[in-house]
Amino acid sequence: MVKTYRHESLLGFFKGMSFPIVSIAVVNSVLFGVYSNALLALTATSHQERRAQPPSYTHVFIAGCTGGFLQAYCLAPFDLIKVRLQNQTEPRAQPGSPPPRYRGPVHCAASIFQAEGPRGLFRGAWALTLRDTPTLGIYFVTYEWLCHQSTPDGQNPSSATVLVAGGFAGITSWVTATPLDVIKSRMQMAGLEQRAYRGLLDCVVSSVRQEGLGVFFRGLTINSARAFPVNAVTFLSYEYLLHSWG
C-alpha cells in the first residue's frame, strides 16, 4: 500500500475499476440468475418454498457450479482488462515522462485485440473457469448451511444472519479460489510480459519451481478482507430483491 501510494498516489488504488463497475451487474445477474433457475429445475421449489423445504446441499452445489461455469465466460474479458490495468505501474505524471502502455480500459481492450486477436481477450479463461466452477458451488453451500444453522425451520433468515453467512461464504470461497486466481492472473499477464506459458499446467509448474508452494496463496489476506463485506452486502441484496419480487 505504501509503495503504491508513493509511486502512483491515491489514484493507483483505483486502477481497473471502471470495467468491474460496468460488468459487475451483468456478471452477478448471470451468476445468481443461473443459480436460482438451476436450483428451481433441480428441486421444483421456488425461493420462498425452499425455507420450508430446504434443497439438498448436493443440489445447491450443482446449481452453484453451473452458475460459476457460465459466469466465468462473461467475466473473462472484463477480468483480463482489469488485471492488465492494475498491473500497469507508472509514476505520477511528470513532464517528459513516457505515456502508459494502456490509456484506459477501452484502449486496453483494443490493444489486446490488435496484438493478440479475439482469443487474447480470453487469455486465462480456462483457469478462471476452473477457479469459479467449484468455488461458487462451495460458496453457495457455505451460505445455505450457515443460514440453515442459524434460522428456525420454516422461517426466513434475519438480515444479520444473511450478512454473516454471506460474508463467511465469501471468505471460504476465496480460500479455495486463491491458488487458481494466482495462476489465472499470471496467464493473463503473460501476453503483456512477453512470457509464454504452454498452458495452465506449465504455469503451475514454473511458478512452483521459481517461488515454492507459498506462491499459490499470495493475496489471500487482502482477498479475504475484501470478501466479507462485499459478499455480505451481495447476499443481503439478493435475498431482499427475491423476497420483494417473489
Short mmCIF file of C-alpha atoms in Angstrom, two decimals:
data_model
loop_
_atom_site.label_atom_id
_atom_site.label_comp_id
_atom_site.label_asym_id
_atom_site.label_seq_id
_atom_site.Cartn_x
_atom_site.Cartn_y
_atom_site.Cartn_z
CA MET A 1 0.00 0.00 0.00
CA VAL A 2 2.79 2.41 0.90
CA LYS A 3 4.73 1.71 -2.31
CA THR A 4 1.61 2.09 -4.44
CA TYR A 5 0.78 5.43 -2.81
CA ARG A 6 4.33 6.79 -3.12
CA HIS A 7 4.67 5.69 -6.73
CA GLU A 8 1.20 6.40 -8.09
CA SER A 9 -0.69 8.46 -5.45
CA LEU A 10 -4.25 7.62 -4.37
CA LEU A 11 -5.33 7.00 -7.96
CA GLY A 12 -3.16 3.89 -8.01
CA PHE A 13 -5.65 2.15 -5.71
CA PHE A 14 -8.48 2.61 -8.20
CA LYS A 15 -6.85 1.22 -11.33
CA GLY A 16 -9.01 -1.02 -13.45
CA MET A 17 -12.13 -0.03 -11.51
CA SER A 18 -14.31 1.25 -14.35
CA PHE A 19 -14.72 -2.11 -16.11
CA PRO A 20 -15.68 -4.00 -12.91
CA ILE A 21 -18.28 -1.31 -12.20
CA VAL A 22 -19.72 -1.73 -15.69
CA SER A 23 -19.57 -5.53 -15.63
CA ILE A 24 -20.49 -6.41 -12.04
CA ALA A 25 -24.25 -6.10 -12.57
CA VAL A 26 -24.13 -8.34 -15.64
CA VAL A 27 -21.79 -10.90 -14.06
CA ASN A 28 -23.78 -11.14 -10.81
CA SER A 29 -27.11 -11.33 -12.63
CA VAL A 30 -25.76 -14.25 -14.66
CA LEU A 31 -24.38 -15.98 -11.55
CA PHE A 32 -27.40 -15.57 -9.29
CA GLY A 33 -29.91 -15.95 -12.13
CA VAL A 34 -28.41 -19.24 -13.32
CA TYR A 35 -28.02 -20.45 -9.73
CA SER A 36 -31.66 -19.72 -8.86
CA ASN A 37 -33.04 -21.23 -12.05
CA ALA A 38 -30.79 -24.30 -11.85
CA LEU A 39 -31.92 -24.86 -8.27
CA LEU A 40 -35.55 -24.41 -9.38
CA ALA A 41 -35.03 -27.04 -12.09
CA LEU A 42 -33.37 -29.46 -9.66
CA THR A 43 -35.81 -29.08 -6.76
CA ALA A 44 -39.05 -27.83 -8.39
CA THR A 45 -39.46 -25.39 -5.48
CA SER A 46 -39.48 -21.59 -5.57
CA HIS A 47 -37.18 -19.42 -3.48
CA GLN A 48 -39.89 -18.85 -0.85
CA GLU A 49 -40.76 -22.57 -0.66
CA ARG A 50 -37.12 -23.53 -0.08
CA ARG A 51 -37.24 -22.27 3.51
CA ALA A 52 -39.91 -24.84 4.32
CA GLN A 53 -38.36 -27.49 2.06
CA PRO A 54 -34.59 -26.85 2.05
CA PRO A 55 -32.79 -28.22 -1.01
CA SER A 56 -30.07 -30.79 -0.53
CA TYR A 57 -26.52 -29.47 -0.43
CA THR A 58 -25.76 -31.59 -3.49
CA HIS A 59 -28.37 -29.64 -5.46
CA VAL A 60 -27.05 -26.34 -4.10
CA PHE A 61 -23.51 -27.30 -5.10
CA ILE A 62 -24.53 -28.35 -8.63
CA ALA A 63 -26.54 -25.14 -9.12
CA GLY A 64 -23.64 -23.03 -7.82
CA CYS A 65 -21.14 -24.79 -10.09
CA THR A 66 -23.43 -24.22 -13.08
CA GLY A 67 -23.66 -20.52 -12.28
CA GLY A 68 -19.90 -20.29 -11.78
CA PHE A 69 -19.17 -22.01 -15.09
CA LEU A 70 -21.39 -19.70 -17.13
CA GLN A 71 -20.31 -16.61 -15.21
CA ALA A 72 -16.66 -17.26 -16.00
CA TYR A 73 -17.11 -16.73 -19.73
CA CYS A 74 -18.99 -13.47 -19.20
CA LEU A 75 -16.32 -12.30 -16.76
CA ALA A 76 -13.17 -13.34 -18.66
CA PRO A 77 -12.62 -10.26 -20.92
CA PHE A 78 -13.51 -7.78 -18.16
CA ASP A 79 -11.23 -9.56 -15.69
CA LEU A 80 -8.34 -9.63 -18.15
CA ILE A 81 -8.57 -5.88 -18.75
CA LYS A 82 -8.83 -5.19 -15.01
CA VAL A 83 -5.72 -7.28 -14.28
CA ARG A 84 -3.71 -5.65 -17.08
CA LEU A 85 -4.61 -2.13 -15.90
CA GLN A 86 -3.93 -2.94 -12.25
CA ASN A 87 -0.50 -4.36 -13.06
CA GLN A 88 0.46 -1.36 -15.17
CA THR A 89 2.57 0.80 -12.89
CA GLU A 90 3.73 4.27 -13.77
CA PRO A 91 4.89 7.11 -11.52
CA ARG A 92 2.92 10.29 -11.03
CA ALA A 93 2.68 12.28 -14.23
CA GLN A 94 5.81 14.32 -14.88
CA PRO A 95 6.80 16.47 -17.86
CA GLY A 96 8.58 14.37 -20.46
CA SER A 97 7.66 11.03 -18.88
CA PRO A 98 6.58 8.29 -21.34
CA PRO A 99 2.84 7.66 -21.61
CA PRO A 100 1.41 4.48 -20.03
CA ARG A 101 1.04 1.42 -22.23
CA TYR A 102 -2.75 1.47 -21.80
CA ARG A 103 -4.60 4.80 -21.63
CA GLY A 104 -7.76 3.23 -20.23
CA PRO A 105 -10.00 0.15 -20.39
CA VAL A 106 -11.21 0.73 -23.96
CA HIS A 107 -7.68 1.35 -25.23
CA CYS A 108 -6.52 -1.73 -23.28
CA ALA A 109 -9.21 -3.91 -24.91
CA ALA A 110 -8.42 -2.55 -28.39
CA SER A 111 -4.66 -3.06 -27.88
CA ILE A 112 -5.11 -6.66 -26.73
CA PHE A 113 -7.44 -7.38 -29.65
CA GLN A 114 -4.97 -5.86 -32.13
CA ALA A 115 -1.89 -7.59 -30.70
CA GLU A 116 -3.34 -10.97 -29.71
CA GLY A 117 -6.59 -11.31 -31.66
CA PRO A 118 -10.02 -12.23 -30.24
CA ARG A 119 -8.55 -15.14 -28.29
CA GLY A 120 -6.31 -12.68 -26.47
CA LEU A 121 -9.35 -11.25 -24.66
CA PHE A 122 -9.98 -14.72 -23.21
CA ARG A 123 -6.42 -15.32 -22.03
CA GLY A 124 -6.62 -17.14 -18.69
CA ALA A 125 -10.31 -18.03 -19.23
CA TRP A 126 -9.66 -21.74 -18.66
CA ALA A 127 -8.02 -21.04 -15.30
CA LEU A 128 -10.86 -18.64 -14.47
CA THR A 129 -13.41 -21.37 -15.26
CA LEU A 130 -11.55 -23.91 -13.12
CA ARG A 131 -11.42 -21.32 -10.33
CA ASP A 132 -15.07 -20.29 -10.40
CA THR A 133 -16.88 -23.54 -11.15
CA PRO A 134 -16.16 -25.49 -7.93
CA THR A 135 -15.52 -22.36 -5.86
CA LEU A 136 -19.00 -20.95 -6.41
CA GLY A 137 -20.52 -24.33 -5.64
CA ILE A 138 -18.73 -24.18 -2.26
CA TYR A 139 -19.76 -20.50 -1.94
CA PHE A 140 -23.48 -21.23 -2.11
CA VAL A 141 -23.25 -24.39 0.02
CA THR A 142 -21.48 -22.43 2.76
CA TYR A 143 -24.09 -19.68 2.63
CA GLU A 144 -27.06 -22.07 2.73
CA TRP A 145 -25.51 -24.17 5.52
CA LEU A 146 -24.81 -21.14 7.74
CA CYS A 147 -28.31 -19.76 7.15
CA HIS A 148 -29.84 -23.16 7.94
CA GLN A 149 -27.84 -23.49 11.16
CA SER A 150 -28.87 -20.04 12.40
CA THR A 151 -32.54 -19.97 11.37
CA PRO A 152 -35.52 -21.87 12.84
CA ASP A 153 -37.14 -24.32 10.41
CA GLY A 154 -39.59 -22.74 8.01
CA GLN A 155 -38.53 -19.15 8.71
CA ASN A 156 -36.56 -16.71 6.58
CA PRO A 157 -33.09 -15.82 7.86
CA SER A 158 -32.73 -12.42 9.52
CA SER A 159 -30.74 -9.64 7.88
CA ALA A 160 -27.93 -10.18 10.40
CA THR A 161 -27.81 -13.89 9.59
CA VAL A 162 -27.70 -13.17 5.85
CA LEU A 163 -24.87 -10.65 6.31
CA VAL A 164 -22.76 -13.01 8.43
CA ALA A 165 -23.45 -16.08 6.26
CA GLY A 166 -22.73 -14.14 3.07
CA GLY A 167 -19.50 -12.74 4.49
CA PHE A 168 -18.17 -16.11 5.60
CA ALA A 169 -19.26 -17.70 2.32
CA GLY A 170 -17.13 -15.09 0.55
CA ILE A 171 -14.09 -15.82 2.71
CA THR A 172 -14.49 -19.59 2.26
CA SER A 173 -14.75 -19.23 -1.50
CA TRP A 174 -11.58 -17.13 -1.69
CA VAL A 175 -9.61 -19.59 0.43
CA THR A 176 -10.36 -22.25 -2.18
CA ALA A 177 -10.09 -19.88 -5.17
CA THR A 178 -6.79 -18.11 -4.44
CA PRO A 179 -4.38 -20.76 -5.86
CA LEU A 180 -6.12 -20.77 -9.25
CA ASP A 181 -6.60 -17.00 -9.06
CA VAL A 182 -2.81 -16.63 -8.88
CA ILE A 183 -2.36 -18.89 -11.91
CA LYS A 184 -5.15 -17.10 -13.78
CA SER A 185 -3.56 -13.69 -13.20
CA ARG A 186 -0.12 -14.91 -14.28
CA MET A 187 -1.50 -16.33 -17.51
CA GLN A 188 -3.37 -13.08 -18.17
CA MET A 189 -0.18 -11.06 -17.68
CA ALA A 190 1.93 -13.40 -19.80
CA GLY A 191 0.94 -11.65 -23.03
CA LEU A 192 1.96 -8.25 -21.65
CA GLU A 193 5.28 -9.50 -20.31
CA GLN A 194 6.08 -11.47 -23.48
CA ARG A 195 6.33 -14.60 -21.37
CA ALA A 196 4.69 -17.62 -22.91
CA TYR A 197 3.28 -20.40 -20.77
CA ARG A 198 2.49 -23.55 -22.73
CA GLY A 199 -0.69 -23.91 -20.73
CA LEU A 200 -2.17 -23.95 -17.25
CA LEU A 201 -0.06 -26.88 -16.03
CA ASP A 202 3.15 -25.26 -17.32
CA CYS A 203 2.26 -22.08 -15.42
CA VAL A 204 1.70 -24.10 -12.22
CA VAL A 205 4.99 -25.99 -12.56
CA SER A 206 7.01 -22.87 -13.45
CA SER A 207 5.57 -20.92 -10.50
CA VAL A 208 6.33 -23.70 -8.00
CA ARG A 209 9.88 -24.16 -9.30
CA GLN A 210 10.68 -20.46 -9.06
CA GLU A 211 8.81 -19.44 -5.90
CA GLY A 212 7.68 -22.53 -3.99
CA LEU A 213 4.19 -23.62 -2.93
CA GLY A 214 3.61 -20.40 -0.99
CA VAL A 215 3.09 -18.57 -4.28
CA PHE A 216 -0.41 -20.04 -4.56
CA PHE A 217 -1.63 -18.13 -1.51
CA ARG A 218 -0.38 -14.68 -2.39
CA GLY A 219 -3.10 -12.12 -1.90
CA LEU A 220 -5.23 -14.41 0.30
CA THR A 221 -5.31 -11.96 3.22
CA ILE A 222 -6.48 -8.97 1.19
CA ASN A 223 -8.92 -11.12 -0.79
CA SER A 224 -10.47 -12.41 2.44
CA ALA A 225 -10.65 -8.92 3.97
CA ARG A 226 -12.47 -7.69 0.87
CA ALA A 227 -14.67 -10.78 0.56
CA PHE A 228 -16.55 -10.41 3.84
CA PRO A 229 -18.21 -7.00 3.35
CA VAL A 230 -18.67 -7.42 -0.41
CA ASN A 231 -20.44 -10.78 -0.19
CA ALA A 232 -22.39 -9.86 2.93
CA VAL A 233 -23.99 -6.96 1.03
CA THR A 234 -24.37 -9.05 -2.14
CA PHE A 235 -26.40 -11.76 -0.40
CA LEU A 236 -28.45 -9.24 1.56
CA SER A 237 -29.39 -7.53 -1.72
CA TYR A 238 -30.13 -10.90 -3.35
CA GLU A 239 -32.44 -12.04 -0.54
CA TYR A 240 -34.18 -8.67 -0.29
CA LEU A 241 -34.88 -8.45 -4.03
CA LEU A 242 -36.15 -12.04 -4.29
CA HIS A 243 -38.36 -11.53 -1.23
CA SER A 244 -39.72 -8.23 -2.60
CA TRP A 245 -40.37 -9.51 -6.13
CA GLY A 246 -41.10 -13.15 -5.38
#
